[in-house]
Tab-separated table of C-alpha atoms in Angstrom:
chain	number	residue	atom	x	y	z
A	1	GLU	CA	222.740	99.231	137.708
A	2	VAL	CA	225.348	101.725	138.861
A	3	GLN	CA	226.286	100.416	142.322
A	4	LEU	CA	229.321	101.327	144.906
A	5	VAL	CA	229.914	98.673	146.471
A	6	GLN	CA	232.284	99.075	150.029
A	7	SER	CA	234.260	96.808	151.886
A	8	GLY	CA	233.285	95.665	155.563
A	9	ALA	CA	233.663	97.005	158.960
A	10	GLU	CA	237.142	97.511	160.764
A	11	VAL	CA	238.118	97.569	164.134
A	12	LYS	CA	241.806	98.938	164.239
A	13	LYS	CA	243.866	100.166	166.800
A	14	PRO	CA	245.360	103.749	167.392
A	15	GLY	CA	248.489	104.003	165.138
A	16	GLU	CA	247.789	100.988	162.868
A	17	SER	CA	247.406	101.853	159.142
A	18	LEU	CA	244.071	101.115	157.156
A	19	LYS	CA	242.977	101.451	153.564
A	20	ILE	CA	239.276	100.896	152.827
A	21	SER	CA	237.731	100.638	149.472
A	22	CYS	CA	234.697	101.846	147.258
A	23	LYS	CA	234.163	99.306	144.178
A	24	GLY	CA	232.393	100.966	141.267
A	25	SER	CA	230.245	98.957	138.609
A	26	GLY	CA	227.635	99.883	136.119
A	27	TYR	CA	229.244	102.426	134.925
A	28	LYS	CA	232.394	103.860	133.189
A	29	PHE	CA	234.647	104.017	136.297
A	30	THR	CA	237.439	106.346	134.960
A	31	SER	CA	234.771	109.193	133.555
A	32	TYR	CA	233.263	110.048	137.194
A	33	TRP	CA	234.407	111.695	140.386
A	34	ILE	CA	234.181	109.288	143.708
A	35	GLY	CA	233.888	111.504	146.801
A	36	TRP	CA	234.357	110.365	150.383
A	37	VAL	CA	232.232	111.350	153.267
A	38	ARG	CA	233.042	110.922	156.881
A	39	GLN	CA	230.152	110.641	159.555
A	40	MET	CA	231.317	110.456	163.194
A	41	PRO	CA	228.859	108.991	165.732
A	42	GLY	CA	225.463	111.057	165.904
A	43	LYS	CA	226.997	113.831	163.827
A	44	GLY	CA	226.795	115.162	160.473
A	45	LEU	CA	228.311	114.468	157.119
A	46	GLU	CA	231.661	115.661	156.326
A	47	TRP	CA	232.913	115.851	152.589
A	48	MET	CA	236.858	114.580	152.801
A	49	GLY	CA	237.855	114.809	149.428
A	50	VAL	CA	237.501	113.834	145.899
A	51	ILE	CA	239.141	111.646	143.076
A	52	TYR	CA	238.706	111.521	139.435
A	53	PRO	CA	240.134	107.639	138.656
A	54	GLY	CA	240.601	108.739	134.889
A	55	ASP	CA	243.643	110.633	135.947
A	56	SER	CA	243.656	110.303	139.824
A	57	ASP	CA	243.540	114.353	140.033
A	58	THR	CA	242.782	114.635	144.004
A	59	ARG	CA	240.856	117.489	145.844
A	60	TYR	CA	240.733	117.123	149.556
A	61	SER	CA	238.789	119.298	151.882
A	62	PRO	CA	241.433	121.407	154.200
A	63	SER	CA	240.263	119.307	157.745
A	64	PHE	CA	241.132	116.145	155.761
A	65	GLN	CA	244.595	117.389	153.815
A	66	GLY	CA	247.155	115.535	155.050
A	67	GLN	CA	245.419	113.054	157.810
A	68	VAL	CA	244.101	110.585	154.872
A	69	THR	CA	245.117	109.407	151.381
A	70	ILE	CA	242.708	109.078	148.818
A	71	SER	CA	243.511	107.150	145.369
A	72	ALA	CA	241.790	104.739	142.482
A	73	ASP	CA	242.950	101.639	140.811
A	74	LYS	CA	241.199	102.035	137.436
A	75	SER	CA	241.873	98.380	136.342
A	76	ILE	CA	239.775	96.917	139.044
A	77	SER	CA	237.113	99.818	139.290
A	78	THR	CA	237.902	100.573	142.722
A	79	ALA	CA	238.576	103.988	145.027
A	80	TYR	CA	240.361	103.871	148.468
A	81	LEU	CA	240.490	106.018	151.624
A	82	GLN	CA	243.816	105.276	153.835
A	83	TRP	CA	245.279	106.316	156.987
A	84	SER	CA	248.850	106.074	157.909
A	85	SER	CA	248.410	106.156	161.585
A	86	LEU	CA	244.990	105.781	163.025
A	87	LYS	CA	243.543	107.608	166.048
A	88	ALA	CA	240.565	107.244	167.933
A	89	SER	CA	239.292	110.125	166.557
A	90	ASP	CA	238.944	108.746	163.443
A	91	THR	CA	236.043	106.060	164.562
A	92	ALA	CA	232.672	106.930	162.171
A	93	MET	CA	231.011	105.792	159.110
A	94	TYR	CA	232.573	106.444	155.767
A	95	TYR	CA	230.285	106.784	152.850
A	96	CYS	CA	231.775	107.017	149.091
A	97	ALA	CA	229.371	108.383	146.569
A	98	ARG	CA	229.114	109.053	142.810
A	99	PRO	CA	228.058	112.140	141.021
A	100	GLU	CA	224.802	112.068	138.517
A	101	THR	CA	227.004	113.319	135.804
A	102	ALA	CA	230.707	113.429	135.046
A	103	SER	CA	231.065	116.898	136.045
A	104	SER	CA	228.511	117.202	138.683
A	105	SER	CA	228.466	118.013	142.346
A	106	VAL	CA	225.501	116.074	143.141
A	107	MET	CA	225.930	112.674	144.279
A	108	ASP	CA	223.247	110.644	143.483
A	109	VAL	CA	224.978	106.972	144.167
A	110	TRP	CA	226.146	106.186	147.788
A	111	GLY	CA	228.003	103.192	148.755
A	112	GLU	CA	226.307	101.325	152.071
A	113	GLY	CA	228.923	102.473	154.402
A	114	THR	CA	232.086	101.123	156.142
A	115	THR	CA	232.395	101.597	159.444
A	116	VAL	CA	235.687	102.205	161.206
A	117	THR	CA	236.124	101.707	164.835
A	118	VAL	CA	239.532	102.771	166.342
A	119	SER	CA	239.926	101.558	170.007
A	120	SER	CA	242.536	100.376	171.986
B	1	SER	CA	232.422	125.208	161.536
B	2	SER	CA	230.483	124.509	157.970
B	3	ASP	CA	230.523	127.151	155.130
B	4	LEU	CA	227.109	126.090	155.218
B	5	THR	CA	224.299	127.034	157.757
B	6	GLN	CA	221.563	124.677	158.508
B	7	ASP	CA	217.954	125.489	160.529
B	8	PRO	CA	218.200	123.735	164.183
B	9	PRO	CA	215.947	120.792	164.801
B	10	VAL	CA	212.533	121.287	162.887
B	11	SER	CA	208.969	119.825	163.916
B	12	VAL	CA	206.237	119.526	161.849
B	13	ALA	CA	202.680	118.378	161.813
B	14	LEU	CA	201.639	115.040	159.825
B	15	GLY	CA	200.346	116.585	156.240
B	16	GLN	CA	201.593	120.254	156.952
B	17	THR	CA	204.114	122.065	154.832
B	18	VAL	CA	207.702	122.656	156.326
B	19	ARG	CA	210.578	124.570	154.864
B	20	ILE	CA	214.286	123.578	155.518
B	21	THR	CA	216.923	126.344	154.789
B	22	CYS	CA	220.646	126.496	154.221
B	23	GLN	CA	222.560	129.829	153.996
B	24	GLY	CA	226.132	130.225	152.722
B	25	ASP	CA	227.752	132.467	150.540
B	26	SER	CA	228.477	130.101	147.886
B	27	LEU	CA	225.013	129.525	147.519
B	28	ARG	CA	225.028	132.582	145.431
B	29	ASP	CA	226.889	130.934	142.938
B	30	TYR	CA	226.358	127.588	142.929
B	31	TYR	CA	222.832	125.282	143.700
B	32	ALA	CA	222.310	123.321	146.965
B	33	THR	CA	221.772	119.482	146.439
B	34	TRP	CA	219.563	118.409	149.304
B	35	TYR	CA	220.612	114.981	151.083
B	36	GLN	CA	218.002	112.744	152.962
B	37	GLN	CA	219.437	110.394	155.709
B	38	LYS	CA	217.265	107.935	157.702
B	39	PRO	CA	218.871	106.755	160.800
B	40	GLY	CA	221.669	103.613	160.215
B	41	GLN	CA	221.129	104.323	156.201
B	42	ALA	CA	223.161	106.238	154.129
B	43	PRO	CA	222.116	109.779	152.447
B	44	VAL	CA	219.618	109.664	149.702
B	45	LEU	CA	219.678	112.315	146.998
B	46	VAL	CA	216.076	114.176	147.179
B	47	ILE	CA	216.622	117.558	145.522
B	48	TYR	CA	219.324	119.129	143.119
B	49	GLY	CA	219.888	122.166	140.598
B	50	LYS	CA	216.891	124.653	140.348
B	51	ASN	CA	214.433	122.005	141.391
B	52	ASN	CA	214.856	118.613	140.232
B	53	ARG	CA	213.798	115.570	141.718
B	54	PRO	CA	215.534	112.143	141.251
B	55	SER	CA	212.859	109.058	140.137
B	56	GLY	CA	211.264	108.049	143.042
B	57	ILE	CA	211.547	111.401	145.143
B	58	PRO	CA	208.130	112.086	145.856
B	59	ASP	CA	206.924	115.683	144.246
B	60	ARG	CA	206.021	116.565	147.729
B	61	PHE	CA	209.862	117.514	148.098
B	62	SER	CA	210.869	120.772	146.046
B	63	GLY	CA	213.659	123.414	146.473
B	64	SER	CA	214.188	126.904	145.860
B	65	SER	CA	216.537	129.566	146.180
B	66	SER	CA	217.169	133.078	146.919
B	67	GLY	CA	220.271	135.019	147.203
B	68	ASN	CA	222.520	132.978	149.685
B	69	THR	CA	219.858	131.073	151.217
B	70	ALA	CA	218.517	127.642	149.868
B	71	SER	CA	215.446	126.050	150.973
B	72	LEU	CA	213.898	122.383	150.825
B	73	THR	CA	210.234	122.517	151.038
B	74	ILE	CA	207.744	119.437	151.704
B	75	THR	CA	204.392	120.024	151.216
B	76	GLY	CA	202.531	117.304	153.337
B	77	ALA	CA	205.075	116.084	155.148
B	78	GLN	CA	204.662	112.211	155.788
B	79	ALA	CA	205.985	109.892	158.889
B	80	GLU	CA	208.425	108.727	156.517
B	81	ASP	CA	209.835	111.769	155.881
B	82	GLU	CA	211.009	111.941	159.413
B	83	ALA	CA	214.674	112.133	158.677
B	84	ASP	CA	217.975	114.270	158.730
B	85	TYR	CA	218.310	116.667	155.891
B	86	TYR	CA	221.729	117.804	154.904
B	87	CYS	CA	222.439	120.810	152.018
B	88	SER	CA	225.627	120.650	150.191
B	89	SER	CA	227.131	123.011	147.857
B	90	ARG	CA	230.539	123.995	145.996
B	91	ASP	CA	232.524	126.087	148.564
B	92	SER	CA	233.489	129.699	147.071
B	93	SER	CA	236.793	128.643	145.129
B	94	GLY	CA	234.147	125.770	143.472
B	95	LYS	CA	236.703	123.295	143.746
B	96	ARG	CA	235.315	121.672	146.675
B	97	LEU	CA	232.360	120.339	148.415
B	98	VAL	CA	230.661	121.318	151.387
B	99	PHE	CA	227.939	119.986	153.710
B	100	GLY	CA	225.907	122.122	156.078
B	101	GLY	CA	225.556	120.940	159.647
B	102	GLY	CA	222.129	118.932	159.134
B	103	THR	CA	218.652	119.694	160.120
B	104	ASN	CA	216.403	117.276	162.201
B	105	LEU	CA	212.977	116.957	160.877
B	106	ILE	CA	210.576	115.531	163.319
B	107	VAL	CA	206.866	114.490	161.820
B	108	LEU	CA	204.310	114.797	164.492
């Protein structure tokens, strides 16, 4: 079974750093893009960016370029989303997702989400 | 603002048909993908490509496209279809993905 398992909820203070994870299993991790999606409380879905673990090719949506870093460790089939200095506005649910085929933009497998709360 | 524009909240009577639309220039070049999201849950893929449903998605869900508009139709809406629906596609560059703002569907 193809699965994406995300790390647990985080509570952080403004200015702190954070790295959340998304572990893939049941498929060849290096052959599929992984995308990250933000959902702020009560709001819609926003694409943050995608990474191809095979060669670490990473593409950010303009709104998130420079605000977060997406990375992957193919040795442990895990993708990451990290912040160097969190802001209260980073409070949100973050989902990772995998496309149905290697070159597709159709995400048929989703992680359960990681809640990030940033509050002083 | 989003490259894809969706309808404001929509309501449908139980058993009736409802269409949710998504507009954007990139839809002239790329198909829309539709996701359903219920409160407290991750999004679920419901329609992709020309009109494809993943296994497990009821055949009352269908998709279509014309020009810069994609549509998701639910024929015979059920109570369990009450959810937010998001369209997604590539942006005009083809290299990045975008979501529409979402449409909240209420089944009366």
